[in-house]
CSV table of C-alpha atoms in Angstrom, one decimal:
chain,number,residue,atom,x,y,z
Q,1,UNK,CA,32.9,-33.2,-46.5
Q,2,UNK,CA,31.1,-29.9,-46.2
Q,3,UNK,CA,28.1,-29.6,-43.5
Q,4,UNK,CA,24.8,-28.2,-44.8
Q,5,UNK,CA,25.1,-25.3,-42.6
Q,6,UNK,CA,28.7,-24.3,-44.5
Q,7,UNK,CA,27.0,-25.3,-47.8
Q,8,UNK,CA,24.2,-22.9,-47.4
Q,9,UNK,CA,26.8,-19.9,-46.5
Q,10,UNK,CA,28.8,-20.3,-49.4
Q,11,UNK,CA,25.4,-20.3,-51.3
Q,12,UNK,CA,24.5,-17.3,-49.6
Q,13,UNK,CA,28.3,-15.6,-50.2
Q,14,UNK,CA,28.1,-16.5,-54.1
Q,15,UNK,CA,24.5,-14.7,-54.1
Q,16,UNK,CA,26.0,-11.7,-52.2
Q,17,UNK,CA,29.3,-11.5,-54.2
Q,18,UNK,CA,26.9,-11.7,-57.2
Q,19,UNK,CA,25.0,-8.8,-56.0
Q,20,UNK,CA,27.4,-6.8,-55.0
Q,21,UNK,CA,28.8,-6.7,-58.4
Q,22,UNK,CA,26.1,-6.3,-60.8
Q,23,UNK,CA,24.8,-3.3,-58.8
Q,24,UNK,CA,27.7,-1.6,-58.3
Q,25,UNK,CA,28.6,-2.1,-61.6
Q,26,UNK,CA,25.4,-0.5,-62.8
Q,27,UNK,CA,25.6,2.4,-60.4
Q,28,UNK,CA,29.6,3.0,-61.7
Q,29,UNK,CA,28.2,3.2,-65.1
Q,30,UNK,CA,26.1,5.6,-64.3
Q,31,UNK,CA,28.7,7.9,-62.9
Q,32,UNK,CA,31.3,6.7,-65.4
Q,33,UNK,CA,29.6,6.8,-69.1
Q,34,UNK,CA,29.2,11.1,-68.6
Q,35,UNK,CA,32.7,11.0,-67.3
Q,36,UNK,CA,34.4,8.8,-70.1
Q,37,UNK,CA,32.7,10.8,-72.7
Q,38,UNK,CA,33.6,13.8,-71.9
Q,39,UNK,CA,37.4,12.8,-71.6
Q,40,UNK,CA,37.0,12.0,-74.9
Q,41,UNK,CA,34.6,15.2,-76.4
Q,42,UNK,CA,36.7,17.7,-74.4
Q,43,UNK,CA,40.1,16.3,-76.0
Q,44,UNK,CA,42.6,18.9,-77.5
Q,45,UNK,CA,41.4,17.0,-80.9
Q,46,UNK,CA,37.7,16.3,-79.7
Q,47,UNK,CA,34.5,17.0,-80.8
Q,48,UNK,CA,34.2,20.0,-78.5
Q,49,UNK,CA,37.9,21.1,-77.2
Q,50,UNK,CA,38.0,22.3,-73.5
Q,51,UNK,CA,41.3,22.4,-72.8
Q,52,UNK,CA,41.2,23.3,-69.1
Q,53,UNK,CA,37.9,21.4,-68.4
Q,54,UNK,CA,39.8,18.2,-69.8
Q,55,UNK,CA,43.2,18.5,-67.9
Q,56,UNK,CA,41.1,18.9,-64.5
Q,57,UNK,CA,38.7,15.7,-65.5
Q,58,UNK,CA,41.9,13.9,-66.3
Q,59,UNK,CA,44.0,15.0,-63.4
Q,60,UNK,CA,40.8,13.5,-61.0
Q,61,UNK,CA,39.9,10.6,-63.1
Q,62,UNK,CA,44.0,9.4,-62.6
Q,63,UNK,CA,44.1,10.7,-59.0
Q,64,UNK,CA,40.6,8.2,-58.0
Q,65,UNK,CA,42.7,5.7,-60.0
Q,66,UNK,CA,45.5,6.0,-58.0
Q,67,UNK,CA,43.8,5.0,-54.6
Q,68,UNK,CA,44.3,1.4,-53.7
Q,69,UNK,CA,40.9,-0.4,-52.8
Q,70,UNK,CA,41.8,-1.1,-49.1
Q,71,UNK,CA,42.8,2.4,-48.4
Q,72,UNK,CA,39.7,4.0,-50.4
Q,73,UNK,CA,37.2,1.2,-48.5
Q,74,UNK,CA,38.5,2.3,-45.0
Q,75,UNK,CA,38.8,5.8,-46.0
Q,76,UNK,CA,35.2,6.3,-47.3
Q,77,UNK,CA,33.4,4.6,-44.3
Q,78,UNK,CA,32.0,7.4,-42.7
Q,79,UNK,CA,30.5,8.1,-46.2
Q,80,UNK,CA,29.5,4.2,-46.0
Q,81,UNK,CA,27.7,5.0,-43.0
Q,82,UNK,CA,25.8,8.1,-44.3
Q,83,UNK,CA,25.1,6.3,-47.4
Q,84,UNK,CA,23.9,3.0,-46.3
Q,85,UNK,CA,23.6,3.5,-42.6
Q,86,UNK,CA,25.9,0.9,-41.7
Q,87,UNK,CA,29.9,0.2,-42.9
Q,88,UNK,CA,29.7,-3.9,-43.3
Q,89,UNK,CA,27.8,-6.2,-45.2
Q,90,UNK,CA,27.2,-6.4,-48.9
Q,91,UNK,CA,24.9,-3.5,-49.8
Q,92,UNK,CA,27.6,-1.1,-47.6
Q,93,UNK,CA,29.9,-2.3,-49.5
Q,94,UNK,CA,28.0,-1.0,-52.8
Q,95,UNK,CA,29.2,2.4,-51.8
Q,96,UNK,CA,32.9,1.9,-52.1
Q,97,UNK,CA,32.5,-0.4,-54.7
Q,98,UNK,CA,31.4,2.1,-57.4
Q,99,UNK,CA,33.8,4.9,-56.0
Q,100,UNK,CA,36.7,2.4,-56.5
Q,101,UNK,CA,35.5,1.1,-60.1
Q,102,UNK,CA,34.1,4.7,-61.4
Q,103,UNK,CA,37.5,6.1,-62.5
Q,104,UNK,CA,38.5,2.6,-63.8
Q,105,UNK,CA,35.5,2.6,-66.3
Q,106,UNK,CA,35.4,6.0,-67.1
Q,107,UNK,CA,38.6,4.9,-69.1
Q,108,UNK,CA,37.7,1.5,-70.1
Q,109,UNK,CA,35.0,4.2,-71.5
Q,110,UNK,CA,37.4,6.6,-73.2
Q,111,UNK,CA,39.7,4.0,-74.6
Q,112,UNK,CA,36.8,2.0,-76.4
Q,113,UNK,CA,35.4,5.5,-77.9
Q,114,UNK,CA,38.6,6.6,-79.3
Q,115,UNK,CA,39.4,3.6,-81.4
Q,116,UNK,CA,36.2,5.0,-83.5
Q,117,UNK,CA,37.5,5.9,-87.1
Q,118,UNK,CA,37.3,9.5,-87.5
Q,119,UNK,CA,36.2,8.9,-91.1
Q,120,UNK,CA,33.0,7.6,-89.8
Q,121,UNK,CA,32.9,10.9,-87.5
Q,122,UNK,CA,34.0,13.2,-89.9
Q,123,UNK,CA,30.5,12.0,-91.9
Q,124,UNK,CA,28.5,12.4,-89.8
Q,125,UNK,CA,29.7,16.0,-89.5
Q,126,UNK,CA,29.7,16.3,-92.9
Q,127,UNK,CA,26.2,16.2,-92.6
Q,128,UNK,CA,25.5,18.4,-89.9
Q,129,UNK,CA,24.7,16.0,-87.0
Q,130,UNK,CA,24.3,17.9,-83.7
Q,131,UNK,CA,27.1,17.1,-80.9
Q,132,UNK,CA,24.6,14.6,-79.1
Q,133,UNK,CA,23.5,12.8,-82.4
Q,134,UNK,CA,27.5,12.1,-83.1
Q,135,UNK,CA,27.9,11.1,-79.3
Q,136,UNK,CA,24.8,8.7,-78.9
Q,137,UNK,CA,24.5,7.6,-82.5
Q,138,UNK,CA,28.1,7.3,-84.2
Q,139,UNK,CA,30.5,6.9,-81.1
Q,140,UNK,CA,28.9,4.7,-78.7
Q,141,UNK,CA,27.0,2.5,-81.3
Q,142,UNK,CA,30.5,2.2,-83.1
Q,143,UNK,CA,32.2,1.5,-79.8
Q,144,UNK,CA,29.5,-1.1,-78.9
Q,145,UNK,CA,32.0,-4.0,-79.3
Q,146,UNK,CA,34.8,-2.5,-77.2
Q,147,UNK,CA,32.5,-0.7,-74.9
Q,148,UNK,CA,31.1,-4.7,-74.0
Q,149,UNK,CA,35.0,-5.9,-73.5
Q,150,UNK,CA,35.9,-3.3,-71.3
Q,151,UNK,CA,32.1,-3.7,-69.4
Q,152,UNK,CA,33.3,-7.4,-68.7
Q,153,UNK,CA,37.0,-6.5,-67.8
Q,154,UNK,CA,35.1,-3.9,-65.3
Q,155,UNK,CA,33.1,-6.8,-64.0
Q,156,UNK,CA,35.9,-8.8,-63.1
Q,157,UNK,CA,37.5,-6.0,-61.3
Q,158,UNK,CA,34.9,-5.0,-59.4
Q,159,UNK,CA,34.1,-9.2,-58.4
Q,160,UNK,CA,38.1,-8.9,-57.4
Q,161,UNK,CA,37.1,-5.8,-55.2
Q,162,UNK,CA,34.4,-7.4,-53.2
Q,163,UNK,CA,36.2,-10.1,-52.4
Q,164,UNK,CA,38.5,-7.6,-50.8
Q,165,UNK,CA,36.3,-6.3,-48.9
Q,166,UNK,CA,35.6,-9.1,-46.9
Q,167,UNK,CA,38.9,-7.6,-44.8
Q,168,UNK,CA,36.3,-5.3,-42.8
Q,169,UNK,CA,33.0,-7.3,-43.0
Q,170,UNK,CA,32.3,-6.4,-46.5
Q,171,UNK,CA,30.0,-9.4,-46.8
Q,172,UNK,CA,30.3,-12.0,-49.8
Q,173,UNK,CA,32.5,-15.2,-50.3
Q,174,UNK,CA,35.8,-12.8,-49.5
Q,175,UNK,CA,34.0,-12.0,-46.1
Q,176,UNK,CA,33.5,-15.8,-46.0
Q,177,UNK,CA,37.3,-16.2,-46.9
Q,178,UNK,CA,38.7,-14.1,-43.9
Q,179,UNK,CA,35.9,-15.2,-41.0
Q,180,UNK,CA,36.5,-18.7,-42.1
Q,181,UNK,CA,39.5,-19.6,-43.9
Q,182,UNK,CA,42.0,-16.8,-42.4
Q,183,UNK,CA,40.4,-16.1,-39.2
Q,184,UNK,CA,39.9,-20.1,-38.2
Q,185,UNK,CA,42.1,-21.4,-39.8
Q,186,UNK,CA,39.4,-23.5,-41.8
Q,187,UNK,CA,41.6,-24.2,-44.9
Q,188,UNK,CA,39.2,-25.9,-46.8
Q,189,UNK,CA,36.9,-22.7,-46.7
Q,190,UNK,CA,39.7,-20.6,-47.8
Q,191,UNK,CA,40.1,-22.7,-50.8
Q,192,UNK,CA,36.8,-23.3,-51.8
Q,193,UNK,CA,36.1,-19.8,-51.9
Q,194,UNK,CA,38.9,-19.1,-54.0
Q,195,UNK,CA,37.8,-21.6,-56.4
Q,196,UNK,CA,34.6,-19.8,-56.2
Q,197,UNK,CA,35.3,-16.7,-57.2
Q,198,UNK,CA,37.8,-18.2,-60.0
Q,199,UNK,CA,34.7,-20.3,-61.2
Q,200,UNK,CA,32.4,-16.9,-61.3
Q,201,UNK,CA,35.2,-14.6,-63.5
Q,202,UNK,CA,35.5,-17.2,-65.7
Q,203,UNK,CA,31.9,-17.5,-66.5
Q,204,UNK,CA,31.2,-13.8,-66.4
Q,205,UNK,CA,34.2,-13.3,-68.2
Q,206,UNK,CA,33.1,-15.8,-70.9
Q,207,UNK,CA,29.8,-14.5,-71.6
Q,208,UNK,CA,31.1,-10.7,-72.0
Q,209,UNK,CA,33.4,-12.1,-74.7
Q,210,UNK,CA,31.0,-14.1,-76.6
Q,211,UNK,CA,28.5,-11.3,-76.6
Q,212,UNK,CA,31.6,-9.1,-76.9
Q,213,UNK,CA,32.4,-11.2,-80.2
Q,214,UNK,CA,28.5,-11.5,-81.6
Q,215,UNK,CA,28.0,-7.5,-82.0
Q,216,UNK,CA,31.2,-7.3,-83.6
Q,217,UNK,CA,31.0,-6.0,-87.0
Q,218,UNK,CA,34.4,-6.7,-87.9
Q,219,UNK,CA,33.7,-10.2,-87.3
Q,220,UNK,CA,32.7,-12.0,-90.3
């Protein structure tokens, strides 16, 4: 049985974990919509061709890809500090959180955009809609369905990142996981918060789909 005191931590890790996600997934949004756009305006066949402007964004969105989380969250700490003002807990860990998940997005972004039919693009050109009217009401509004996939798929990832960052006092249940479970040997604490965080994607990842599924048009 499970003490009141350990209770009210793994209350307090869930709330934390929770946290850390949302808000770092809104913050990589931010950074990643422009981005995953422009991957796909700037295309060879885009809207707007930049063929050297594209290759660069590319090259940069793959390199940021490329950086496993551990290495990125110890490498960005003095840029933790300046941020945040402090390297550990769960609103430090907001920093390298959105670094991490921003190139992820960006083409979770550029994926769902391009399965847009070009018919429907090609219309709206027909009739003389401005590059921003084709962007923010024929791609995205188009891409809704997919865009709300890949916006669960990114929450996952980003839940799966936190819990990493418990390795340097990141804060949350995978802080909880290391102190406790791997640190003291407390098995018990180590396998609830597994179960934890399992329970939490499979909500979160439940309730993207069924949204995911309700502003699908193709679904009848």
């Amino acid at each position: 049985m499970l003490d009141n005191t350990t209770v009210t931590m793994l209350i307090e890790g869930t709330i934390d974990t929770l946290y850390m996600t949302f808000v770092s997934t809104i913050f990589a949004y931010m950074f990643a919509f422009p981005i995953g756009i422009a991957l796909v305006v700037t295309k060879k066949d885009g809207l707007s061709p930049m063929g050297l402007f594209n290759r660069i964004l590319d090259v940069t969105v793959n390199i940021g890809r490329s950086i496993p989380f551990l290495i990125l969250l110890i490498a960005v700490i003095p840029l933790t500090k300046l941020i945040a003002g402090k390297s550990y807990g769960s609103t430090a860990t907001i920093v390298p959180l959105v670094i991490a998940s921003t190139p992820f997005i960006a083409r979770l972004i550029e994926s769902s955009l391009q399965e847009v039919d070009n018919g429907v693009i090609e219309a709206a050109q027909s009739m003389g809609a401005s590059l921003s009217t084709i962007i923010f009401k024929v791609l995205v509004p188009e891409a809704k369905s997919s865009l709300i996939v890949g916006g669960t798929i990114a929450i996952g990832t980003i839940l799966s990142y936190s819990a990493m960052a418990g390795v340097v006092g990141g804060g949350g249940l995978g802080d909880i996981a290391i102190q406790y479970g791997y640190y003291r040997y407390q098995k018990e604490i180590m396998l609830i918060t597994v179960i934890l965080l399992i329970i939490l994607v499979q909500i979160l990842q439940s309730i993207g789909m069924k949204i995911a599924k309700k502003t699908d048009k193709r679904v009848v």
